[in-house]
Each structure stands twice: as structure tokens, then as C-alpha cells.
Tab-separated table of C-alpha atoms in Angstrom:
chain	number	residue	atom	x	y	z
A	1	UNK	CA	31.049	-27.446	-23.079
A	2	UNK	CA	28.676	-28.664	-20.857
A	3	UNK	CA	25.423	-30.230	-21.912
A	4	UNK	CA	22.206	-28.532	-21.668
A	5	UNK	CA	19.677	-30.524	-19.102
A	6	UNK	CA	16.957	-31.663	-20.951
A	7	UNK	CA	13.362	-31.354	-18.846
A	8	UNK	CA	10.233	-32.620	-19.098
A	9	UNK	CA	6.892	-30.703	-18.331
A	10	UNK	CA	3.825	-32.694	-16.887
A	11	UNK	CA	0.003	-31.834	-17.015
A	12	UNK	CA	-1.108	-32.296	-13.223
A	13	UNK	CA	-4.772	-32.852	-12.271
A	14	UNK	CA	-5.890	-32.903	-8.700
A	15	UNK	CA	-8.924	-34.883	-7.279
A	16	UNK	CA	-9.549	-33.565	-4.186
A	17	UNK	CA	-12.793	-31.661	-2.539
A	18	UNK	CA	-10.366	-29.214	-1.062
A	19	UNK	CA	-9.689	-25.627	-2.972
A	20	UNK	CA	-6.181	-25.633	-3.895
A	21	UNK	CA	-3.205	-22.997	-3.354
A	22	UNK	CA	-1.181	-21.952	-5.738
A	23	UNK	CA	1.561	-24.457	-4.098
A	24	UNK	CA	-0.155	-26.758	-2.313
A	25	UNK	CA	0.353	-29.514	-4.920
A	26	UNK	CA	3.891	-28.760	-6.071
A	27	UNK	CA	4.295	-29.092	-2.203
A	28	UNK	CA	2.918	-32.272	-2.169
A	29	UNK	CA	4.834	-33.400	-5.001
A	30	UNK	CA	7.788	-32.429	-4.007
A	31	UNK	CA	7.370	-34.038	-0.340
A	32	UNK	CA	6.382	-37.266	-2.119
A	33	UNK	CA	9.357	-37.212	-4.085
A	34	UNK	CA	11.717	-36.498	-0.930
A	35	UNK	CA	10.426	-39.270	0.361
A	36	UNK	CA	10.133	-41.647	-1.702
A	37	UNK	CA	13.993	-40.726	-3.308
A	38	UNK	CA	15.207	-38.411	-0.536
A	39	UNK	CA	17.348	-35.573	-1.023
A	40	UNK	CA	19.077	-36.984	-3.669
A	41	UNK	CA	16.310	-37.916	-5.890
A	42	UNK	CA	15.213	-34.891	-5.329
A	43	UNK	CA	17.802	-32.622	-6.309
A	44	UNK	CA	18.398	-34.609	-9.456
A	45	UNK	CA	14.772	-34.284	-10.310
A	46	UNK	CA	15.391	-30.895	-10.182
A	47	UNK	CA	11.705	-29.599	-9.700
A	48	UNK	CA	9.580	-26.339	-10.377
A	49	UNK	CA	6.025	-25.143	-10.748
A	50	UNK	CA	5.384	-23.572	-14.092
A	51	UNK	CA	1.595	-22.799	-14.310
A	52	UNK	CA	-1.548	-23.283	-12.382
A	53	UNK	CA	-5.121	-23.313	-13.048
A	54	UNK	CA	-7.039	-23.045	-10.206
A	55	UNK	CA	-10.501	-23.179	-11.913
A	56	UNK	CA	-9.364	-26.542	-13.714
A	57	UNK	CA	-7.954	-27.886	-10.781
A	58	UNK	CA	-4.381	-28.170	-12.534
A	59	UNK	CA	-0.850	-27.691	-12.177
A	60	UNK	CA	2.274	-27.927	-14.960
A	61	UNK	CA	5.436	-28.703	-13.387
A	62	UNK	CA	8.866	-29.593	-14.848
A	63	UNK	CA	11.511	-31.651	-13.882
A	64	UNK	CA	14.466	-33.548	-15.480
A	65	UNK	CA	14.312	-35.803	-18.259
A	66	UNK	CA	16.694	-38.533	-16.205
A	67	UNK	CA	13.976	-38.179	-13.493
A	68	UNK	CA	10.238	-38.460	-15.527
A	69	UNK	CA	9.522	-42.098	-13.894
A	70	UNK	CA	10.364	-41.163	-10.490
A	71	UNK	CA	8.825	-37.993	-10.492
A	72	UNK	CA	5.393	-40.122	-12.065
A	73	UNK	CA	5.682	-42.457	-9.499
A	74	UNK	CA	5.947	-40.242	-6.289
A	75	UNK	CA	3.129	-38.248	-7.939
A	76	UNK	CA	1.060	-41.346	-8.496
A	77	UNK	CA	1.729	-42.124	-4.835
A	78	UNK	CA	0.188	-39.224	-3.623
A	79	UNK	CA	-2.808	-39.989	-1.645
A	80	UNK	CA	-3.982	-36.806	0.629
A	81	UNK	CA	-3.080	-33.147	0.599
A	82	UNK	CA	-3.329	-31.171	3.622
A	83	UNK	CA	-4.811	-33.954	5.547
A	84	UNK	CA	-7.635	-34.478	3.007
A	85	UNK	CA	-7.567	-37.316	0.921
A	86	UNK	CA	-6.488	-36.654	-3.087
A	87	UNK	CA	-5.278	-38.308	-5.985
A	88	UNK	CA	-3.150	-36.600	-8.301
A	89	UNK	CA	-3.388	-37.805	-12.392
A	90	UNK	CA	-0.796	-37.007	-14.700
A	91	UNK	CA	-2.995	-35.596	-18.164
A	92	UNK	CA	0.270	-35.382	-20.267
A	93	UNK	CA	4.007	-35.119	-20.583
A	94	UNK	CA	6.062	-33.374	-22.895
A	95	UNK	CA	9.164	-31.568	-23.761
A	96	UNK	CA	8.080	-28.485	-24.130
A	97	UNK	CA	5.360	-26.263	-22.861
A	98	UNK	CA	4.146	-25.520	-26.452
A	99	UNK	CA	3.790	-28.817	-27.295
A	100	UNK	CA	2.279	-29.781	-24.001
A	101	UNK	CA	-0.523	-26.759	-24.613
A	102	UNK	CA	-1.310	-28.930	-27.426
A	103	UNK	CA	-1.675	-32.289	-25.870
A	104	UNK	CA	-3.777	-31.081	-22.483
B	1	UNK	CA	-2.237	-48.560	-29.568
B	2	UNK	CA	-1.899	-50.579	-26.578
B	3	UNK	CA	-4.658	-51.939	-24.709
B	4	UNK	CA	-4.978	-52.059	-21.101
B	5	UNK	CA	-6.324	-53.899	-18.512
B	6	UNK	CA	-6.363	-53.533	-14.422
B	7	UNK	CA	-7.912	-56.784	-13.843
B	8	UNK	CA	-8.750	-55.772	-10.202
B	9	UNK	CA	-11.171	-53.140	-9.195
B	10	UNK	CA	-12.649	-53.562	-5.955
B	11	UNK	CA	-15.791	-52.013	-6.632
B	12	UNK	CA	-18.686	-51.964	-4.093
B	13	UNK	CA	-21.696	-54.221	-5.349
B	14	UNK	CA	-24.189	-53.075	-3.456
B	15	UNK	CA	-23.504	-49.210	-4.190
B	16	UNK	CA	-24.562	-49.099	-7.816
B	17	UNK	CA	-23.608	-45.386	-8.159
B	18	UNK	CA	-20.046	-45.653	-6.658
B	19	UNK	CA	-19.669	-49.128	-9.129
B	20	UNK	CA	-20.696	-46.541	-12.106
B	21	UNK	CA	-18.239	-43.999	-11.187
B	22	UNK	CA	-15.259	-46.217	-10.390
B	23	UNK	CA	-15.748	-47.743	-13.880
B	24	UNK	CA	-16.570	-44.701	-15.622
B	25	UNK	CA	-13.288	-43.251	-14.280
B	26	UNK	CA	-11.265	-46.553	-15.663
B	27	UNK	CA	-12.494	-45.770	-18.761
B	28	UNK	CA	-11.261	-42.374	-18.745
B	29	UNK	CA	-8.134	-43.268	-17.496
B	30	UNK	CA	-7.394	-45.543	-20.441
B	31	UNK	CA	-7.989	-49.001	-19.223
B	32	UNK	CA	-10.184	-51.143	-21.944
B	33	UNK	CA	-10.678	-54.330	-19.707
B	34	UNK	CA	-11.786	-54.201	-15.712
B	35	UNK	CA	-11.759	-57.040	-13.939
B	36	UNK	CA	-14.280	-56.709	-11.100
B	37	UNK	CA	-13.466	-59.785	-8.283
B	38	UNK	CA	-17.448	-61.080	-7.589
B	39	UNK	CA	-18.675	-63.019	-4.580
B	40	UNK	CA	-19.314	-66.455	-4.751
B	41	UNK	CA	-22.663	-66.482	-4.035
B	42	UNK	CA	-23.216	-63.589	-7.219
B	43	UNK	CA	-25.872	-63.809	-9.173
B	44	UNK	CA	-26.434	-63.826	-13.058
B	45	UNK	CA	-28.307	-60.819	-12.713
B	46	UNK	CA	-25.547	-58.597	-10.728
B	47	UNK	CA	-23.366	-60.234	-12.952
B	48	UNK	CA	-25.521	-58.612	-16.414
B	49	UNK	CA	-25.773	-55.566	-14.025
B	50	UNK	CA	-22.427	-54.706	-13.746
B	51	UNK	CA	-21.808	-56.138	-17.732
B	52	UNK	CA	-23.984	-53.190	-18.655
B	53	UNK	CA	-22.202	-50.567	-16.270
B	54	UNK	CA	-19.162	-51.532	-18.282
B	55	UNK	CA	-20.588	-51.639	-21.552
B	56	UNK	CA	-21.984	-48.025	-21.021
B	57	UNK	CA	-18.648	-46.827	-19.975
B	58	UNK	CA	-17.416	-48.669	-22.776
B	59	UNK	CA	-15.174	-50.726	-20.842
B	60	UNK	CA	-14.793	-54.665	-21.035
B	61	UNK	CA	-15.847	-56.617	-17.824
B	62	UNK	CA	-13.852	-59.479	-16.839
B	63	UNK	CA	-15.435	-61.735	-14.145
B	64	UNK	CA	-13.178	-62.834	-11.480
B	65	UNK	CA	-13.073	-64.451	-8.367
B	66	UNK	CA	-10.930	-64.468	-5.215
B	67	UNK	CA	-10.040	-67.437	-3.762
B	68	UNK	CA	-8.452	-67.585	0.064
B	69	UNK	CA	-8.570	-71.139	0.620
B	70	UNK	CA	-7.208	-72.394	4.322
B	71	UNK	CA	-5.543	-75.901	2.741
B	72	UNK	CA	-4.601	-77.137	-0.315
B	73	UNK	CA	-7.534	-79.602	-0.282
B	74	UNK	CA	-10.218	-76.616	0.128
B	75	UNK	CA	-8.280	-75.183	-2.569
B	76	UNK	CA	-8.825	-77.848	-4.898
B	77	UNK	CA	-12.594	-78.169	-4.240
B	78	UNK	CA	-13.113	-74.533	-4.742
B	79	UNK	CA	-11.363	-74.795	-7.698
B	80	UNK	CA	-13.615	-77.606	-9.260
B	81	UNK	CA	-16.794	-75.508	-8.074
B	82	UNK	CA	-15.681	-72.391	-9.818
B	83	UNK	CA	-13.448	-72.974	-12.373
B	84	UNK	CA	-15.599	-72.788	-15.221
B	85	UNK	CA	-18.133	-69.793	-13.767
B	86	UNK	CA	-15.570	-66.852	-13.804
B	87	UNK	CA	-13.275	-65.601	-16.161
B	88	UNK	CA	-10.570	-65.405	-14.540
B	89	UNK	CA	-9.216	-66.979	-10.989
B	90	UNK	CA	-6.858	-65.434	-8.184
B	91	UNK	CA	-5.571	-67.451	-5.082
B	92	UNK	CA	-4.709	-65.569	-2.110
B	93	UNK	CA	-1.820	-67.657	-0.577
B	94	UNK	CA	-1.996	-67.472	2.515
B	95	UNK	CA	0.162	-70.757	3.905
B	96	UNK	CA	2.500	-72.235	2.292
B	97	UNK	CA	0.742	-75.796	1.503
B	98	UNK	CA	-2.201	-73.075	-0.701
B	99	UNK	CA	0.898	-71.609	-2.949
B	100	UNK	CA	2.363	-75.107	-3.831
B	101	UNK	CA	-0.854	-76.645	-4.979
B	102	UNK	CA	-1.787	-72.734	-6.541
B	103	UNK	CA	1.323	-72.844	-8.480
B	104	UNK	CA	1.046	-76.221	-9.481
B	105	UNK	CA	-2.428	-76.207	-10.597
B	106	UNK	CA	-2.766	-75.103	-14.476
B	107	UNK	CA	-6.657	-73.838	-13.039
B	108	UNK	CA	-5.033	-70.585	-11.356
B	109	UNK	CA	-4.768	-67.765	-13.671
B	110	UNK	CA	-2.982	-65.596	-10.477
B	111	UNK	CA	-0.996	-66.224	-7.130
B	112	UNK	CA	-1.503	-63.088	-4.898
B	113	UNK	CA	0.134	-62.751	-1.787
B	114	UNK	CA	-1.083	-60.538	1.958
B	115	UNK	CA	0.395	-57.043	1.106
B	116	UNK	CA	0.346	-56.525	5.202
B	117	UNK	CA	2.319	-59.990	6.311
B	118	UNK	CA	5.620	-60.285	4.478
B	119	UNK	CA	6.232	-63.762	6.594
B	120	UNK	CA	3.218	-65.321	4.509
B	121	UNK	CA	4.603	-64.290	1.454
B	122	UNK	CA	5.703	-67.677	0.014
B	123	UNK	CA	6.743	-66.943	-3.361
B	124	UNK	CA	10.403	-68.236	-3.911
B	125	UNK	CA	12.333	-70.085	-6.412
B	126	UNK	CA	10.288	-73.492	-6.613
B	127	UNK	CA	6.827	-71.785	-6.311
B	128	UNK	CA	7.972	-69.735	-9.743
B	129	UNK	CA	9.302	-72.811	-11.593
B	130	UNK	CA	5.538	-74.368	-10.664
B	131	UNK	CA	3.918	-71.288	-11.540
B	132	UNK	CA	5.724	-71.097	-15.029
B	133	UNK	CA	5.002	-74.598	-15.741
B	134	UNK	CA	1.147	-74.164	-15.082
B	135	UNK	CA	1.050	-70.488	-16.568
B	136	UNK	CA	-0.083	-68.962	-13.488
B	137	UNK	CA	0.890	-65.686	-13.253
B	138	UNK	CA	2.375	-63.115	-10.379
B	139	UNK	CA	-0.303	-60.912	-9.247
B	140	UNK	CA	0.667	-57.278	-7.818
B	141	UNK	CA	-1.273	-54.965	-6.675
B	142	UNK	CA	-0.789	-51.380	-6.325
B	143	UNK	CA	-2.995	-50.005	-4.012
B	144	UNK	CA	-1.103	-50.800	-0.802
B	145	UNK	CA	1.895	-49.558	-1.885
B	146	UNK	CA	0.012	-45.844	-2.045
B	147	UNK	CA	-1.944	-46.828	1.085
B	148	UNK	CA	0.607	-48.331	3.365
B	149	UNK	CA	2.661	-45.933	5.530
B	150	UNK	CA	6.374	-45.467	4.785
B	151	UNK	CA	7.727	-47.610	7.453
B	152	UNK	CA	5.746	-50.630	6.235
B	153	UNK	CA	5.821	-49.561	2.234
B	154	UNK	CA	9.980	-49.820	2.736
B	155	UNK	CA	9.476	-54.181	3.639
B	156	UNK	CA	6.611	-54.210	1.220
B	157	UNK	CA	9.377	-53.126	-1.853
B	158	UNK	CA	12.281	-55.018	-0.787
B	159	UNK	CA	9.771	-57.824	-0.317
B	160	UNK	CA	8.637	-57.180	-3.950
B	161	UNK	CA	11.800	-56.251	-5.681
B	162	UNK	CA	12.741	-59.952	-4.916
B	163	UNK	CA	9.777	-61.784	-6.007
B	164	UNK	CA	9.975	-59.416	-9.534
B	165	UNK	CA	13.674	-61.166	-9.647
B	166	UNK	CA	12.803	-64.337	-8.649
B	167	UNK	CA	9.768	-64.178	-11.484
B	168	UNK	CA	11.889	-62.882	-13.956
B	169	UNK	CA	14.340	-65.763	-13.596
B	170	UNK	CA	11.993	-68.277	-14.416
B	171	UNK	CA	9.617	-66.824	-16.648
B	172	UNK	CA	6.600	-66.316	-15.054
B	173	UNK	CA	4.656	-63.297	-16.102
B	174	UNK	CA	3.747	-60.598	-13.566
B	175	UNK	CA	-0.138	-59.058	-13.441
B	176	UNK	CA	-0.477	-55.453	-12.630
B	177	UNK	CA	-3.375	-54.631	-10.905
B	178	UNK	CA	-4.735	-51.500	-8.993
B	179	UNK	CA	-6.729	-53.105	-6.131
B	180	UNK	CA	-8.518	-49.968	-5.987
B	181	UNK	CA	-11.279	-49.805	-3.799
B	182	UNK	CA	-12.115	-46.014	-3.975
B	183	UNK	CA	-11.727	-43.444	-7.173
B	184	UNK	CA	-8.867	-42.036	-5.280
B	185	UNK	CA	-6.929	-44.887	-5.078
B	186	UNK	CA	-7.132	-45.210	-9.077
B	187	UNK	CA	-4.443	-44.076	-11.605
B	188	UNK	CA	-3.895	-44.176	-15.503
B	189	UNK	CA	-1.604	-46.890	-16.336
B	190	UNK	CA	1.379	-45.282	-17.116
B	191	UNK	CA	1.344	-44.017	-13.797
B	192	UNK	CA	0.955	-47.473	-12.032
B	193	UNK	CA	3.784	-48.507	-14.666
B	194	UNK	CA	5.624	-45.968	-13.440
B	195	UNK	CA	5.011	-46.900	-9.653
B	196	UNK	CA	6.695	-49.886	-10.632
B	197	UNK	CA	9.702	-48.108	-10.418
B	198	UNK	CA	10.036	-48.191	-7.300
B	199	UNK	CA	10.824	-51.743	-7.336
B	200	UNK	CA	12.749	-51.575	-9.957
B	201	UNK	CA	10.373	-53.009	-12.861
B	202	UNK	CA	11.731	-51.569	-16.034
B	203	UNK	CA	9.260	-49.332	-17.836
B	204	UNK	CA	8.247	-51.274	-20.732
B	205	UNK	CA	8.097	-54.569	-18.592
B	206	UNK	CA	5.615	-52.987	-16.595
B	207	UNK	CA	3.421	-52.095	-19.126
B	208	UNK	CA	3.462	-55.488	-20.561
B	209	UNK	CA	2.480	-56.470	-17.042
B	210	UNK	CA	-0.412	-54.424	-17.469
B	211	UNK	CA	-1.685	-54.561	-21.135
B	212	UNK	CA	-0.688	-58.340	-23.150
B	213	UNK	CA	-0.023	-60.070	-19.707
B	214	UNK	CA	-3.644	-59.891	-18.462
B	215	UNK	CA	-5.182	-59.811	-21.934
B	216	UNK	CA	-3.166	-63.353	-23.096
B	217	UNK	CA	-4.469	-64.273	-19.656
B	218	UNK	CA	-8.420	-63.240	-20.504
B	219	UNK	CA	-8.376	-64.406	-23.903
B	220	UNK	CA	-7.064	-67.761	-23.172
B	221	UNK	CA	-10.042	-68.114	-20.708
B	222	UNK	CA	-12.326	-66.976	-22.592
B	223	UNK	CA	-11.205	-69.460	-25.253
B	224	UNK	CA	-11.349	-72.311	-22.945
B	225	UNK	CA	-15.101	-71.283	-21.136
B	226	UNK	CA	-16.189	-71.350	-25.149
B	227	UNK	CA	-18.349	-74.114	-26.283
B	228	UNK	CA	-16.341	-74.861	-28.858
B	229	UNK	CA	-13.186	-75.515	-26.850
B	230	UNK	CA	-12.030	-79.375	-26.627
B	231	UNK	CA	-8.493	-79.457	-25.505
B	232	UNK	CA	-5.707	-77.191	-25.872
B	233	UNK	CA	-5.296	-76.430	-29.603
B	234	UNK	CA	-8.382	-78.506	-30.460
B	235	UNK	CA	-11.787	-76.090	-31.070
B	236	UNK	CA	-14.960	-76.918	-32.805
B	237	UNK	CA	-15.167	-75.009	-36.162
B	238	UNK	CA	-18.024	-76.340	-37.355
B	239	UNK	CA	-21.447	-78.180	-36.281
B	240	UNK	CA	-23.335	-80.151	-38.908
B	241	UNK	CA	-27.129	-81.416	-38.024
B	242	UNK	CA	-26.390	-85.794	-39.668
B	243	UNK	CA	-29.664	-86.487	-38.870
């Protein structure tokens, strides 16, 4: 029987005087990643968008457990979205999204 | 509960506000101690200045100074000017003759190398066996590894990734800093641990690089700018008036 991948959700919050899409920062994450661990990384990381809050100015987003301090690090790396400079802090991470709900 | 430190914030002195914000936003990010580099020419009142900004935000200031002497000799007389003003001391090595007499020299806290110029960065195998043998540490900062463009980031961690090796080997501890000189350029310290990654620091090394790394390094300063410091292991305990 194969092994169910365990993931890891993480509490996003974007600095940036721009208004934010709904994708613009899982965009940005996932570019960072890509480029930082190229396709590889990035299909192991296995990312997805789970929630954002516009009015707070934060995103959840999940990725594999194997993955967490890659995925950290090309978010922590991320310096400008859409041309306008950003930083991008991670509030929290957890294994679930109940437990994450908690911690944020 | 770990404590951390990013003993280099590159705040502007002369903004006030923008000093108040970067600090206020180390504080919120988790970091205990700052260590704000300071001109030379700084005076006790900017220093009390920026002692209250940090005790407001209810951060720690560490004083520090950045040295980027042209020869070993200027080197030496910087370090007897300065020594015993500033908390802690960071050499910029710039040629080769600086890093020997840095490493060697038990007054250097850190050895930082250009971030830009990987042919001036000197640190090899005989610089670290100096460096452990004076207890001058490996200084990295983070900033230019979010700043720097891809093409130049790839020399910058192959350039790094040998230097963490090379310190490993022989024991000399590694400084994390952020180098920040905007907010945006600031992250929690997990996150710079986790940057670390990328040149392939192990997790918990990295945050020992970042929390009892610096703070050994602060506290044994502190210890030795004391009054009541004589020689290693020696301290005043007591002072008794015999007149």
C-alpha cells in the first residue's frame, strides 16, 4: 500500500503597497520555487493555494512535508511581486488547517 | 524558548522614523538582540538614541562597528582605537593580507567577506584554523542572496556552500545576519534559517548560527568591556574601601 503524502500548510503574509489577486502570491511563490529548485523541486513540493484573505493581506498554501525548508526559503527569497517590491513572512506552519486556524 | 539575534541591521541614522520601524518590525519578527553597525565618528547621544528605540520596541541593542581596513597595519590601529567602544567588531576583508591578521587577531568578533566579488573572498583552510584559534567567527549575511540576481546568486552559493564546509571542518562558528537595509529586506528567523538551505546549512545549525552563536559572541563582550573584567576567567567580585 502506498503511503499517504504528508503536507504541510503555511500562514503567508504579504508586505507590499500593491492590492493583491487572488493568485498573485501563490504565483510568486511558485516562480520562486521553480527557480530556485526548478522543475524538480517543484513538483516534489507539490504546491496549492488553500485560502486567501484579501483584507488581511494573507494567503495559506500547502505543500509537502519533504519540501517545508525549500518551500520557506524560496518564499523568504521573494523580494517584488508584479514589479513592485514585497516581502513575503511566513506567520505559521502546521499540519493541518485546523490546527493552523489556531496558531494564526 | 530560543533567543535570537540578527546582529546586523543596517538601519538609517539619520531617518529616526525608518530606524523605529525597522526595529519595531525585528521585534515582531522574533529577534531579541539587533545589532545596529554605527559610524565611527557616532556619538554617545545617537548611541542612547537608538538604545531607547530598542528598548521601546523591547529589543536589545548591540553596538557594532564595521571595519574595512586597506592593510593589515590600518587594521591593527583601528582595532586599538575601537576595540573597547563597541560591542561587537566586524572586518570586511577585503585583501588577503586584512583576513590573515583578522583571523589571527583574538580582537575580531567577525570576518565578513564582499557578497559582489567572489575573487576577494579569502576565506580558506588556514584563514579558518586562525579564525578558530582566535574565536572569530564567519559572518553571513542574507540580504544579497534575496537581492542579487540569479545569475550572480548561483557563484554567491557555491562560493558559500564551501566556506560553510571549510568552517565546519575546523570549528569556527558561523554568524547569521540579515544585512537588511530596508523592512522589506527583513525576515523572521526561521525563514533566514531556512534560506540557509540553499547552501546546504542543516536546519538546526542554522539556527544556532543565529540564536547562541551571536549571543556567546555578545555576552563574552560584554563581559570583557565590564569593569570588573581582568583577564580571561579572572573578574572582580568584590570592591572593599581599606582606607
Amino acid at each position: 500500500m502506498i503511503k499517504r503524502e504528508k503536507r504541510r500548510y503555511l500562514a503567508l503574509h504579504v508586505v507590499s503597497e500593491q492590492a493583491l489577486e487572488k493568485f498573485t502570491v501563490f504565483n510568486a511563490v511558485k516562480a520562486s520555487v521553480l527557480g530556485l529548485f526548478g522543475e524538480y523541486g517543484a513538483s516534489k513540493a507539490n504546491l496549492k493555494q488553500v485560502t486567501f484573505f484579501p483584507e488581511k493581506n494573507q494567503v495559506v498554501i500547502r505543500c509537502s512535508h519533504l519540501m517545508l525548508e525549500q518551500v520557506r526559503a524560496a518564499v523568504a527569497t521573494i523580494v517584488e511581486i508584479n514589479k513592485t517590491p514585497a516581502a513575503v513572512n511566513v506567520l505559521a506552519v502546521s499540519g493541518t488547517l485546523k490546527s493552523l486556524s489556531k496558531k494564526v | 524558548m530560543k533567543f535570537f539575534a540578527d546582529l546586523q541591521l543596517l538601519v538609517p541614522l539619520q531617518d529616526a522614523l525608518q530606524t523605529e520601524k525597522m526595529v519595531q518590525n525585528a521585534s515582531t519578527l522574533g529577534y531579541q538582540k539587533v545589532g545596529i553597525p554605527v559610524p565611527v565618528n557616532v556619538t554617545s547621544q545617537q548611541i542612547n538614541k537608538l538604545k531607547n528605540t530598542c528598548r521601546e520596541a523591547n529589543v536589545d541593542f548591540v553596538s557594532r562597528i564595521n571595519l574595512c581596513p586597506r592593510n593589515s597595519n590600518s587594521l591593527l590601529k583601528d582595532l586599538r582605537k575601537y576595540r573597547k567602544k563597541f560591542e561587537i567588531i566586524s572586518v570586511r576583508c577585503n585583501t588577503k593580507d586584512v583576513v590573515r591578521q583578522a583571523a589571527k587577531d583574538r580582537r575580531v568578533d567577525l570576518l565578513q567577506f564582499s557578497t559582489t566579488n567572489m575573487r576577494q573572498r579569502f576565506f580558506d583552510n588556514q584563514e579558518a584554523e586562525l579564525a578558530a584559534s582566535a574565536l572569530a567567527a564567519l559572518e553571513i549575511e542574507l540580504a544579497p542572496i534575496l537581492q542579487l540576481m540569479p545569475s550572480s546568486r548561483i557563484y554567491l552559493l557555491s562560493r558559500l556552500r564551501k566556506e560553510v564546509l571549510i568552517a565546519k571542518r575546523a570549528k569556527v562558528p558561523i554568524v547569521l545576519s540579515s544585512g537588511a537595509t530596508t523592512e522589506l529586506l527583513m525576515r523572521g528567523p526561521y525563514d533566514n534559517a531556512a534560506t540557509t538551505t540553499l547552501f546546504d546549512v542543516p536546519m538546526e545549525s542554522a539556527l544556532k548560527a543565529l540564536s547562541s552563536d551571536p549571543l556567546t559572541i555578545v555576552e563574552r563582550n560584554r563581559n570583557k568591556l565590564s569593569p570588573n573584567y581582568v583577564a580571561p576567567g579572572i573578574q572582580i567580585v568584590e570592591r572593599k574601601n581599606c582606607d
